[in-house]
Amino acid sequence: MSRTIIHLIDPIHPAPAFINEAAAVIQHGGLVAFPTETVYGLGADALDAHAAARIFEAKQRALNDPLIVHVHEPQLDALVDLAALTNTQRRDLQTLTDAFWPGPLTLVLPKRAHVPSVISAGLDTIAVRMPDHPVARALIAAARTPIAAPSANLFGHVSPTTAQHVLDDLDGRFDMLLDGGPTRIGVESTVLSLLHSPPRILRPGGITREMLLALGIPAERAPHSSHSDSPDTDAQLAPGMLTSHYAPRATLEIAPSLAALRKRCAELASHNTRIGILLTSAQITQCPDLHPQFDLGASLDDIARSLYAGLRALDDAAVDVILVTRIPPDGLGDALADRLGRAAGRKVDSDGG
Ligand code: TXA
Ligand code: MG
């Protein structure tokens, strides 16, 4: 494949002509990158094994890392073996989809046998979510098939929150890009396994543990698995936990405090190491002298929205080391601390610290 067709599309009222064109690409076994509320996805027909296999090829994704399947309504019987659920699981599923769909919550459920096994990397489970983005939902509805879509980045790289990020990683490797502007949430969905008792958070994300607890779902964070990047059994059981995920090219260092970050800057500068610094707006006020700096914004929502763009921007500036201060793992901070830990290439504790 040589050329990717790009359409600028209104994220709130997507033009039906572009949606239909993209849906036809999906129906013919092609790949379409599209915005969701979290990050951009690289989509293919989830019921077409050949099309789904092309996703792995385009991303250079390891075949043992299963994909999320996106639906446009909370209708799961085509994908999920609902009969295999216990009453408790069925009740939790109903509670969760009522509360959080459409939205950044991916549920791991028993897979129906006819769903191609390449989607789930051979597991007998399937990860499903209903995205909260008009473009994503219109595309899935028009394609009349569930759409398998991992984040639209090269495997192991930072997830894309703009169409340019997608092109930077994958231009020419897929058929069509729907450019709906920057994504609203900026970190990936929460992956929750309903097959564990209590339900287990395999990847923290936009729906926080606190939000699940408030609904009476006693979700637990997955105990930090010891697995590395090797395609071993652990990686199959909790595939989203590969430590190499979400990595920039530069080395990321997480300082315990702003004072420690300052000290480290001075140290690195004295060795002529090129540094880039991710700072919150408040930190920038305190440290106007530290450069080059990327403004992450003020709130946790701002940081989530800008974190991946910041990592990519500093990477593009060809720095050797990116510095950031630790984010407390509460609420959305859990997902942010988790991604920072992975980007730093080290294993994180189950509390994301
Ligand atoms: O926000 C998101 O979830 C974005 C947008 C595009 O929807 N998608 C995304 O996909 O982040 P991806 O492939 O980059 O991450 C999917 C995560 C991976 O950690 C994968 O291992 C996990 O979901 N996953 C998929 N199927 C699974 C399964 N059957 N069991 C356990 N984990 C699964
Ligand atoms: Mg990804």
Coordinates of C-alpha atoms and ligand atoms in Angstrom, one line a residue:
M1 CA 0.0 0.0 0.0
S2 CA 1.4 3.4 -0.9
R3 CA -1.0 6.2 -0.3
T4 CA -3.2 7.0 2.7
I5 CA -6.3 9.0 1.8
I6 CA -6.9 11.7 4.4
H7 CA -10.3 13.4 5.1
L8 CA -10.8 16.3 7.5
I9 CA -14.0 15.5 9.2
D10 CA -16.2 17.5 11.6
P11 CA -15.9 15.7 15.0
I12 CA -19.4 16.6 16.1
H13 CA -21.4 16.3 12.8
P14 CA -19.3 14.0 10.6
A15 CA -20.1 14.3 6.9
P16 CA -22.0 11.1 5.9
A17 CA -20.2 11.0 2.6
F18 CA -16.8 10.6 4.3
I19 CA -18.3 8.1 6.8
N20 CA -19.7 6.0 4.0
E21 CA -16.5 6.1 2.1
A22 CA -14.6 4.9 5.2
A23 CA -17.2 2.3 5.9
A24 CA -16.8 0.9 2.4
V25 CA -13.0 0.6 3.0
I26 CA -13.7 -1.4 6.2
Q27 CA -16.2 -3.6 4.4
H28 CA -13.6 -4.3 1.7
G29 CA -11.1 -5.5 4.2
G30 CA -9.2 -2.2 4.4
L31 CA -7.8 -0.2 7.3
V32 CA -9.2 3.1 8.5
A33 CA -7.7 5.3 11.3
F34 CA -10.3 7.3 13.2
P35 CA -10.7 9.4 16.3
T36 CA -12.2 8.1 19.5
E37 CA -12.6 10.1 22.7
T38 CA -9.4 8.5 24.1
V39 CA -6.9 8.2 21.3
Y40 CA -7.0 7.5 17.5
G41 CA -7.6 3.9 16.6
L42 CA -6.5 1.8 13.5
G43 CA -9.6 -0.1 12.5
A44 CA -10.6 -3.1 10.5
D45 CA -13.6 -5.4 10.3
A46 CA -13.4 -7.5 13.5
L47 CA -15.2 -10.4 11.8
D48 CA -12.7 -10.6 8.9
A49 CA -9.6 -12.4 10.0
H50 CA -7.6 -11.3 7.0
A51 CA -8.4 -7.6 7.6
A52 CA -7.6 -7.9 11.3
A53 CA -4.3 -9.5 10.5
R54 CA -3.4 -6.4 8.4
I55 CA -3.6 -4.3 11.6
F56 CA -0.9 -6.3 13.2
E57 CA 1.3 -6.0 10.1
A58 CA 0.8 -2.2 9.8
K59 CA 1.6 -1.5 13.4
Q60 CA 4.3 -4.2 13.6
R61 CA 2.3 -5.4 16.6
A62 CA 3.2 -8.6 18.3
L63 CA 0.6 -11.3 17.5
N64 CA 0.2 -12.2 21.1
D65 CA -1.3 -8.8 22.0
P66 CA -5.1 -8.9 21.4
L67 CA -7.2 -6.1 20.0
I68 CA -10.2 -4.1 21.4
V69 CA -13.4 -4.5 19.4
H70 CA -15.5 -1.4 19.1
V71 CA -19.3 -1.5 18.9
H72 CA -21.8 1.3 18.2
E73 CA -24.5 0.1 20.6
P74 CA -24.4 -2.0 23.8
Q75 CA -25.4 -5.1 21.7
L76 CA -22.9 -7.8 22.5
D77 CA -24.5 -11.2 21.5
A78 CA -22.6 -11.3 18.2
L79 CA -19.2 -11.1 19.9
V80 CA -19.7 -12.3 23.5
D81 CA -20.7 -15.7 24.8
L82 CA -23.3 -14.2 27.2
A83 CA -24.5 -17.6 28.2
A84 CA -21.1 -18.3 29.8
L85 CA -21.5 -15.4 32.3
T86 CA -22.6 -16.0 35.9
N87 CA -25.5 -14.0 37.2
T88 CA -23.1 -11.7 39.1
Q89 CA -21.1 -11.1 35.9
R90 CA -24.3 -10.4 34.0
R91 CA -25.4 -7.9 36.6
D92 CA -22.1 -6.1 36.6
L93 CA -22.0 -6.0 32.8
Q94 CA -25.4 -4.4 32.8
T95 CA -24.5 -1.9 35.5
L96 CA -21.2 -1.0 33.8
T97 CA -22.6 -0.5 30.3
D98 CA -25.6 1.5 31.6
A99 CA -23.2 3.8 33.5
F100 CA -20.2 4.1 31.2
W101 CA -21.1 3.3 27.6
P102 CA -20.5 5.0 25.4
G103 CA -17.2 5.8 27.1
P104 CA -13.6 4.9 27.9
L105 CA -14.3 1.5 29.5
T106 CA -13.2 -1.7 27.7
L107 CA -14.7 -5.0 29.1
V108 CA -13.0 -8.3 28.8
L109 CA -15.7 -11.0 28.4
P110 CA -16.0 -14.6 27.1
K111 CA -15.6 -14.6 23.3
R112 CA -17.9 -16.4 20.9
A113 CA -16.2 -19.0 18.9
H114 CA -16.9 -17.5 15.4
V115 CA -15.0 -14.3 16.2
P116 CA -11.6 -14.7 14.5
S117 CA -8.9 -15.8 17.0
V118 CA -6.4 -13.4 15.6
I119 CA -8.5 -10.6 17.2
S120 CA -8.0 -12.1 20.7
A121 CA -4.5 -13.4 20.1
G122 CA -5.8 -16.9 20.6
L123 CA -7.4 -16.2 24.0
D124 CA -11.0 -17.3 24.6
T125 CA -11.9 -13.8 25.8
I126 CA -12.7 -10.7 23.9
A127 CA -12.2 -7.0 24.9
V128 CA -15.1 -4.8 23.8
R129 CA -15.9 -1.1 24.1
M130 CA -18.4 1.4 22.8
P131 CA -16.5 4.6 22.1
D132 CA -18.0 8.0 22.8
H133 CA -17.1 9.8 19.6
P134 CA -19.5 10.7 16.9
V135 CA -17.0 9.8 14.1
A136 CA -16.2 6.4 15.6
R137 CA -19.9 5.6 16.3
A138 CA -21.1 6.7 12.8
L139 CA -18.3 4.7 11.2
I140 CA -19.1 1.4 13.1
A141 CA -22.8 1.9 12.3
A142 CA -22.2 2.5 8.6
A143 CA -19.8 -0.4 8.3
R144 CA -22.5 -2.7 9.9
T145 CA -19.8 -4.7 11.6
P146 CA -17.8 -4.4 14.8
I147 CA -14.5 -2.7 14.3
A148 CA -11.3 -4.0 15.8
A149 CA -9.0 -1.1 16.6
P150 CA -5.9 -0.8 18.6
S151 CA -4.3 2.6 19.1
A152 CA -3.0 3.9 15.7
N153 CA 0.7 4.0 16.5
L154 CA 3.6 1.8 15.8
F155 CA 3.8 -1.0 18.4
G156 CA 5.5 0.1 21.6
H157 CA 5.3 3.8 20.7
V158 CA 3.3 6.6 22.3
S159 CA -0.5 6.5 21.4
P160 CA -1.7 9.1 18.9
T161 CA -4.0 11.9 20.1
T162 CA -3.9 13.8 16.7
A163 CA -4.2 12.8 13.1
Q164 CA -0.6 14.0 12.6
H165 CA 0.6 11.6 15.3
V166 CA -1.0 8.8 13.3
L167 CA 0.7 9.8 10.1
D168 CA 4.0 10.3 11.8
D169 CA 4.0 6.6 12.8
L170 CA 1.9 4.9 10.0
D171 CA 1.6 7.0 6.9
G172 CA 1.3 4.8 3.8
R173 CA 0.6 1.7 5.9
F174 CA -3.2 2.0 5.9
D175 CA -6.0 3.1 3.5
M176 CA -7.8 6.1 5.0
L177 CA -7.5 8.5 7.9
L178 CA -10.4 10.5 9.3
D179 CA -8.9 13.6 10.9
G180 CA -11.4 14.8 13.5
G181 CA -8.9 16.9 15.4
P182 CA -7.3 16.2 18.8
T183 CA -8.9 13.6 21.0
R184 CA -10.8 14.8 24.2
I185 CA -9.5 12.4 26.9
G186 CA -6.0 11.6 25.6
V187 CA -5.2 8.4 27.5
E188 CA -6.6 5.0 26.5
S189 CA -9.7 3.3 27.9
T190 CA -9.7 1.4 31.2
V191 CA -9.5 -2.3 30.5
L192 CA -11.6 -4.2 33.0
S193 CA -11.9 -8.0 33.1
L194 CA -15.3 -9.2 34.3
L195 CA -13.9 -12.7 34.3
H196 CA -12.0 -12.1 37.5
S197 CA -13.7 -12.0 40.8
P198 CA -13.7 -9.3 41.9
P199 CA -13.5 -7.6 38.4
R200 CA -9.8 -6.7 37.7
I201 CA -8.4 -3.5 36.1
L202 CA -5.9 -4.8 33.6
R203 CA -5.1 -1.2 32.4
P204 CA -6.1 1.9 34.3
G205 CA -7.7 4.6 32.0
G206 CA -10.4 7.1 31.6
I207 CA -12.9 5.3 33.9
T208 CA -11.2 5.3 37.3
R209 CA -11.2 2.7 40.1
E210 CA -13.0 5.3 42.3
M211 CA -15.8 5.6 39.6
L212 CA -16.2 1.8 39.6
L213 CA -16.3 1.6 43.4
A214 CA -19.0 4.3 43.5
L215 CA -21.2 2.0 41.4
G216 CA -20.7 -0.9 43.8
I217 CA -18.2 -2.7 41.5
P218 CA -15.3 -3.6 43.8
A219 CA -12.7 -3.5 41.0
E220 CA -9.1 -4.4 41.9
R221 CA -6.0 -3.3 40.2
A222 CA -4.1 -6.2 38.6
P223 CA -1.2 -7.1 40.9
H224 CA 1.8 -5.9 39.0
S225 CA 2.8 -8.8 36.8
S226 CA 6.5 -9.7 36.5
H227 CA 6.5 -10.2 32.8
S228 CA 8.7 -8.4 30.4
D229 CA 8.4 -7.9 26.7
S230 CA 8.9 -11.6 25.9
P231 CA 5.9 -13.4 24.4
D232 CA 5.4 -15.5 27.5
T233 CA 2.3 -16.8 29.3
D234 CA 2.0 -13.7 31.6
A235 CA 1.9 -11.5 28.5
Q236 CA -1.0 -13.5 27.3
L237 CA -2.9 -13.3 30.5
A238 CA -2.4 -9.5 31.0
P239 CA -1.3 -8.5 27.6
G240 CA -1.8 -4.7 28.2
M241 CA 0.9 -4.7 30.8
L242 CA 4.0 -4.9 28.6
T243 CA 6.4 -2.5 30.2
S244 CA 7.7 -1.3 26.8
H245 CA 4.4 0.2 25.8
Y246 CA 3.9 3.9 25.5
A247 CA 7.6 4.7 25.1
P248 CA 9.1 7.8 23.6
R249 CA 12.5 7.5 21.9
A250 CA 14.2 9.7 24.5
T251 CA 14.8 8.3 28.0
L252 CA 12.0 9.4 30.4
E253 CA 13.0 10.1 34.0
I254 CA 10.4 10.6 36.7
A255 CA 11.5 12.9 39.5
P256 CA 9.9 12.5 43.0
S257 CA 9.6 16.3 43.4
L258 CA 10.1 19.6 41.5
A259 CA 13.3 20.2 43.6
A260 CA 14.7 16.8 42.6
L261 CA 13.8 17.6 38.9
R262 CA 15.7 20.9 39.1
K263 CA 18.7 19.1 40.6
R264 CA 18.6 16.5 37.9
C265 CA 18.4 19.1 35.1
A266 CA 21.5 20.8 36.4
E267 CA 23.3 17.5 36.6
L268 CA 22.4 16.5 33.0
A269 CA 23.1 19.9 31.6
S270 CA 26.6 19.8 33.0
H271 CA 27.1 16.6 30.9
N272 CA 25.8 18.4 27.8
T273 CA 22.8 16.0 27.8
R274 CA 19.9 17.6 25.8
I275 CA 16.9 17.7 28.1
G276 CA 13.2 18.4 27.7
I277 CA 10.9 19.0 30.5
L278 CA 7.2 18.2 30.9
L279 CA 5.7 20.6 33.5
T280 CA 2.3 21.5 34.7
S281 CA 1.2 25.2 34.4
A282 CA 1.8 25.7 38.1
Q283 CA 5.3 24.3 37.9
I284 CA 6.1 26.5 34.9
T285 CA 5.3 29.5 37.1
Q286 CA 7.7 28.3 39.6
C287 CA 10.4 27.4 37.1
P288 CA 10.3 29.8 34.1
D289 CA 14.0 29.2 33.6
L290 CA 13.9 25.5 32.7
H291 CA 14.0 24.9 28.9
P292 CA 12.8 23.5 26.6
Q293 CA 9.6 22.9 28.5
F294 CA 6.2 21.6 27.5
D295 CA 3.1 22.8 29.2
L296 CA 0.9 19.9 30.4
G297 CA -1.8 22.2 31.6
A298 CA -3.3 22.6 35.1
S299 CA -5.8 19.8 35.9
L300 CA -5.4 16.0 35.6
D301 CA -7.8 16.2 32.6
D302 CA -5.4 18.7 31.0
I303 CA -2.4 16.5 31.7
A304 CA -4.2 13.4 30.2
R305 CA -5.1 15.3 27.1
S306 CA -1.6 16.7 26.5
L307 CA 0.8 14.0 27.9
Y308 CA 1.3 12.0 24.7
A309 CA 1.6 15.2 22.6
G310 CA 4.2 16.4 25.0
L311 CA 6.2 13.2 24.8
R312 CA 6.1 13.3 21.0
A313 CA 6.9 17.0 20.9
L314 CA 10.0 16.6 23.0
D315 CA 11.0 13.5 21.1
D316 CA 10.7 15.6 17.9
A317 CA 13.0 18.2 19.5
A318 CA 15.6 15.4 19.6
V319 CA 16.2 15.6 23.3
D320 CA 18.1 12.8 25.0
V321 CA 16.2 12.8 28.3
I322 CA 12.7 13.9 29.2
L323 CA 12.1 14.9 32.8
V324 CA 8.7 15.0 34.6
T325 CA 7.6 14.9 38.2
R326 CA 5.7 12.0 39.6
I327 CA 1.9 12.1 39.3
P328 CA 0.0 10.8 42.4
P329 CA -1.9 7.7 41.4
D330 CA -5.4 8.9 42.5
G331 CA -8.4 9.1 40.1
L332 CA -7.2 9.7 36.6
G333 CA -3.7 10.1 38.0
D334 CA -3.6 6.2 38.2
A335 CA -3.7 6.0 34.4
L336 CA -1.2 8.8 34.0
A337 CA 1.2 7.4 36.6
D338 CA 0.9 4.0 34.9
R339 CA 1.7 5.4 31.4
L340 CA 4.6 7.5 32.7
G341 CA 6.0 4.4 34.4
R342 CA 5.8 2.4 31.2
A343 CA 7.2 5.2 29.1
A344 CA 10.1 5.3 31.6
G345 CA 10.5 1.6 30.7
R346 CA 10.4 0.4 34.3
K347 CA 7.9 -1.8 36.0
V348 CA 5.3 0.0 38.1
D349 CA 3.7 -1.1 41.3
S350 CA 0.1 -2.2 41.4
D351 CA -0.8 1.3 42.7
G352 CA 0.8 2.8 39.7
G353 CA 3.5 4.6 41.6
Ligands
TXA1 O1 -8.9 3.8 24.3 C1 -8.6 2.7 23.8 O2 -8.8 1.6 24.4 C2 -8.0 2.8 22.4 C3 -9.0 3.3 21.4 C4 -8.5 3.2 20.0 O3 -10.2 2.5 21.6 N1 -7.5 1.5 22.0 C5 -6.4 0.9 22.5 O4 -6.1 -0.3 22.0 O5 -5.8 1.4 23.4 P1 -4.7 -1.1 22.2 O6 -4.7 -2.2 21.3 O7 -3.6 -0.1 22.0 O8 -4.8 -1.6 23.7 C6 -5.7 -2.7 23.9 C7 -5.4 -3.2 25.3 C8 -4.1 -3.9 25.3 O9 -3.5 -3.6 26.5 C9 -4.5 -5.4 25.1 O10 -3.6 -6.2 25.6 C10 -5.8 -5.4 26.0 O11 -6.4 -4.2 25.6 N2 -6.7 -6.5 25.6 C11 -7.3 -6.7 24.4 N3 -8.0 -7.9 24.4 C12 -7.8 -8.4 25.6 C13 -8.2 -9.6 26.2 N4 -9.0 -10.5 25.6 N5 -7.8 -9.9 27.5 C14 -7.0 -9.0 28.2 N6 -6.6 -7.8 27.6 C15 -7.0 -7.5 26.4
MG2 MG -1.9 0.8 22.1

